[in-house]
Amino acid sequence: VKFIYSNSNKVLTLSLQSKREILSLGISKNRVSVFTYWVDQKKFYPRAKTASRKKLKLPTNKFICLFVGRLVPVKGIQELMEAAVMTRKNILFLVAGGGPMEDFVKSVSATYENVIFLGPIDNSNLPRYYSASDVLIVPSTHEEGFGRVIIEALSCGLPVIGAKRGAIPEAM
């Protein structure tokens, strides 16, 4: 990795955290810059919560926690599901995404009525789910490079609870 970075004209990172990691390899700071993600504000903006829930056929009388991401261990999906099954039933957990842990999430969803597995959601439909929810949860257990879902959710007016890992605090 150091060889590749050292022989590149420019290295673009997604966060200051990633930049610090690359600089720690001894790469010249003149070669490393931060490229900050952005989201289309014409697509990701707040929508009415009740109308969004009705459109998505979600209950209007429950607190909704949303997870959006790959269903892999490092995203903290195991820990989130453990928390969900210990939580009061008036708190609903929506899980959007796909991946190797999909069968696990489906199993939890089939057993506990406060967990709903949505599967992969097309990016064009995510703003409605952000607007229908009360909080986005980003429980990553590893050092995230940057959490794009965080800025999407915030653009839709959705508060975020995220692990203090990698660039998650920076994105928030």
Coordinates of C-alpha atoms in Angstrom, one line a residue, residues 3-170:
F3 CA 4.5 1.7 -2.5
I4 CA 1.3 2.5 -4.4
Y5 CA 0.6 5.7 -2.4
S6 CA 4.2 6.8 -2.7
N7 CA 4.2 6.4 -6.5
S8 CA 0.9 8.2 -7.0
N9 CA 0.6 11.8 -8.0
K10 CA -2.3 12.4 -5.7
V11 CA -4.2 10.4 -3.1
L12 CA -7.8 11.4 -2.3
T13 CA -9.3 10.2 1.0
L14 CA -12.9 10.4 2.2
S15 CA -12.1 11.8 5.6
L16 CA -9.5 13.5 7.8
Q17 CA -9.3 10.2 9.7
S18 CA -8.3 8.4 6.4
K19 CA -5.8 11.1 5.6
R20 CA -4.2 10.7 9.0
E21 CA -3.9 6.9 8.5
I22 CA -2.3 7.4 5.1
L23 CA 0.1 10.1 6.4
S24 CA 1.1 7.7 9.2
L25 CA 2.6 5.5 6.5
G26 CA 5.1 8.2 5.7
I27 CA 3.4 9.5 2.6
S28 CA 4.1 13.2 1.8
K29 CA 1.3 15.5 3.0
N30 CA 1.5 17.3 -0.3
R31 CA 0.2 14.1 -2.1
V32 CA -2.8 13.6 0.2
S33 CA -6.1 15.5 0.0
V34 CA -9.6 15.0 1.4
F35 CA -12.5 14.6 -0.9
T36 CA -15.7 15.2 1.0
Y37 CA -18.8 13.3 -0.1
W38 CA -21.9 15.3 -0.8
V39 CA -25.5 14.4 -1.4
D40 CA -28.0 15.8 -3.8
Q41 CA -30.2 18.2 -1.8
K42 CA -32.9 18.0 -4.4
K43 CA -33.2 14.3 -3.6
F44 CA -32.3 14.1 0.1
Y45 CA -34.5 16.5 2.0
P46 CA -36.9 16.2 4.9
R47 CA -40.4 14.9 4.1
A48 CA -43.4 14.7 6.4
K49 CA -43.0 11.8 8.8
T50 CA -46.6 10.7 9.0
A51 CA -47.1 10.8 5.3
S52 CA -43.9 8.9 4.7
R53 CA -44.9 6.2 7.2
K54 CA -48.3 5.8 5.5
K55 CA -46.8 5.6 2.1
L56 CA -44.4 2.9 3.3
K57 CA -47.2 1.2 5.3
L58 CA -45.3 1.6 8.6
P59 CA -47.0 2.2 12.0
T60 CA -47.4 5.8 13.0
N61 CA -47.5 5.0 16.7
K62 CA -44.0 3.5 17.2
F63 CA -40.5 4.8 17.5
I64 CA -38.5 3.7 14.4
C65 CA -34.8 3.0 14.4
L66 CA -33.3 2.5 10.9
F67 CA -30.2 0.7 9.8
V68 CA -29.0 1.1 6.2
G69 CA -25.9 -0.7 5.1
R70 CA -24.1 -3.9 4.1
L71 CA -25.1 -6.9 6.3
V72 CA -21.6 -7.8 7.4
P73 CA -20.2 -8.3 10.9
V74 CA -18.0 -5.1 10.8
K75 CA -21.2 -3.0 10.4
G76 CA -22.4 -4.0 13.8
I77 CA -25.5 -5.8 12.6
Q78 CA -25.1 -8.6 15.2
E79 CA -24.9 -6.1 18.0
L80 CA -27.9 -4.1 16.7
M81 CA -30.1 -7.3 16.5
E82 CA -29.1 -8.2 20.0
A83 CA -30.2 -4.8 21.2
A84 CA -33.4 -5.0 19.2
V85 CA -34.5 -8.3 20.8
M86 CA -34.0 -6.8 24.3
T87 CA -35.9 -3.6 23.5
R88 CA -39.5 -2.7 24.2
K89 CA -41.9 -3.7 21.5
N90 CA -43.0 -0.1 20.8
I91 CA -39.6 0.5 19.3
L92 CA -39.4 -0.8 15.7
F93 CA -36.1 -1.7 14.0
L94 CA -36.0 -1.4 10.2
V95 CA -33.0 -3.1 8.5
A96 CA -32.2 -2.1 4.9
G97 CA -29.4 -3.8 3.0
G98 CA -28.1 -7.1 1.8
G99 CA -25.0 -9.2 2.4
P100 CA -23.7 -12.4 4.1
M101 CA -25.7 -11.8 7.3
E102 CA -29.0 -11.5 5.5
D103 CA -30.3 -14.9 6.6
F104 CA -29.4 -14.0 10.2
V105 CA -31.4 -10.8 10.0
K106 CA -34.3 -12.6 8.3
S107 CA -34.3 -15.1 11.1
V108 CA -34.4 -12.4 13.8
S109 CA -37.2 -10.6 11.8
A110 CA -39.2 -13.8 11.6
T111 CA -38.9 -14.3 15.4
Y112 CA -39.3 -10.8 16.7
E113 CA -42.2 -8.6 15.5
N114 CA -40.2 -5.4 16.3
V115 CA -37.6 -6.1 13.6
I116 CA -38.5 -5.7 10.0
F117 CA -36.0 -6.8 7.3
L118 CA -36.5 -4.5 4.2
G119 CA -33.7 -6.0 2.1
P120 CA -31.8 -3.8 -0.3
I121 CA -33.5 -0.4 -0.9
D122 CA -32.9 1.5 -4.1
N123 CA -31.1 4.8 -3.3
S124 CA -33.9 6.7 -4.9
N125 CA -36.3 5.3 -2.2
L126 CA -34.0 5.9 0.8
P127 CA -35.1 9.5 1.5
R128 CA -38.6 8.3 2.2
Y129 CA -37.3 5.7 4.8
Y130 CA -35.1 8.4 6.4
S131 CA -38.1 10.7 6.7
A132 CA -40.3 7.9 8.1
S133 CA -37.8 7.0 10.8
D134 CA -36.9 8.6 14.2
V135 CA -33.2 7.8 14.2
L136 CA -30.6 6.2 12.0
I137 CA -28.3 3.8 13.8
V138 CA -24.7 3.2 12.6
P139 CA -23.3 0.6 15.0
S140 CA -20.0 -0.1 13.1
T141 CA -17.5 -2.2 15.0
H142 CA -14.5 -1.2 12.8
E143 CA -12.9 2.0 11.7
E144 CA -15.2 3.4 9.0
G145 CA -13.7 5.4 6.2
F146 CA -16.8 7.6 6.0
G147 CA -20.5 7.0 6.5
R148 CA -22.4 8.2 3.4
V149 CA -25.7 7.1 4.9
I150 CA -25.0 9.6 7.8
I151 CA -25.0 12.6 5.5
E152 CA -28.0 11.3 3.6
A153 CA -30.0 10.9 6.8
L154 CA -28.9 14.2 8.2
S155 CA -29.9 15.9 4.9
C156 CA -33.4 14.4 5.4
G157 CA -33.6 15.8 8.9
L158 CA -33.0 12.4 10.6
P159 CA -30.9 12.3 13.8
V160 CA -28.0 9.8 13.8
I161 CA -26.6 7.6 16.6
G162 CA -23.2 6.3 15.5
A163 CA -20.3 4.4 16.9
K164 CA -17.3 6.4 17.7
R165 CA -15.2 4.6 15.1
G166 CA -13.1 5.9 12.3
A167 CA -14.7 8.9 10.4
I168 CA -18.2 8.4 11.8
P169 CA -17.9 11.3 14.3
E170 CA -16.4 13.4 11.4

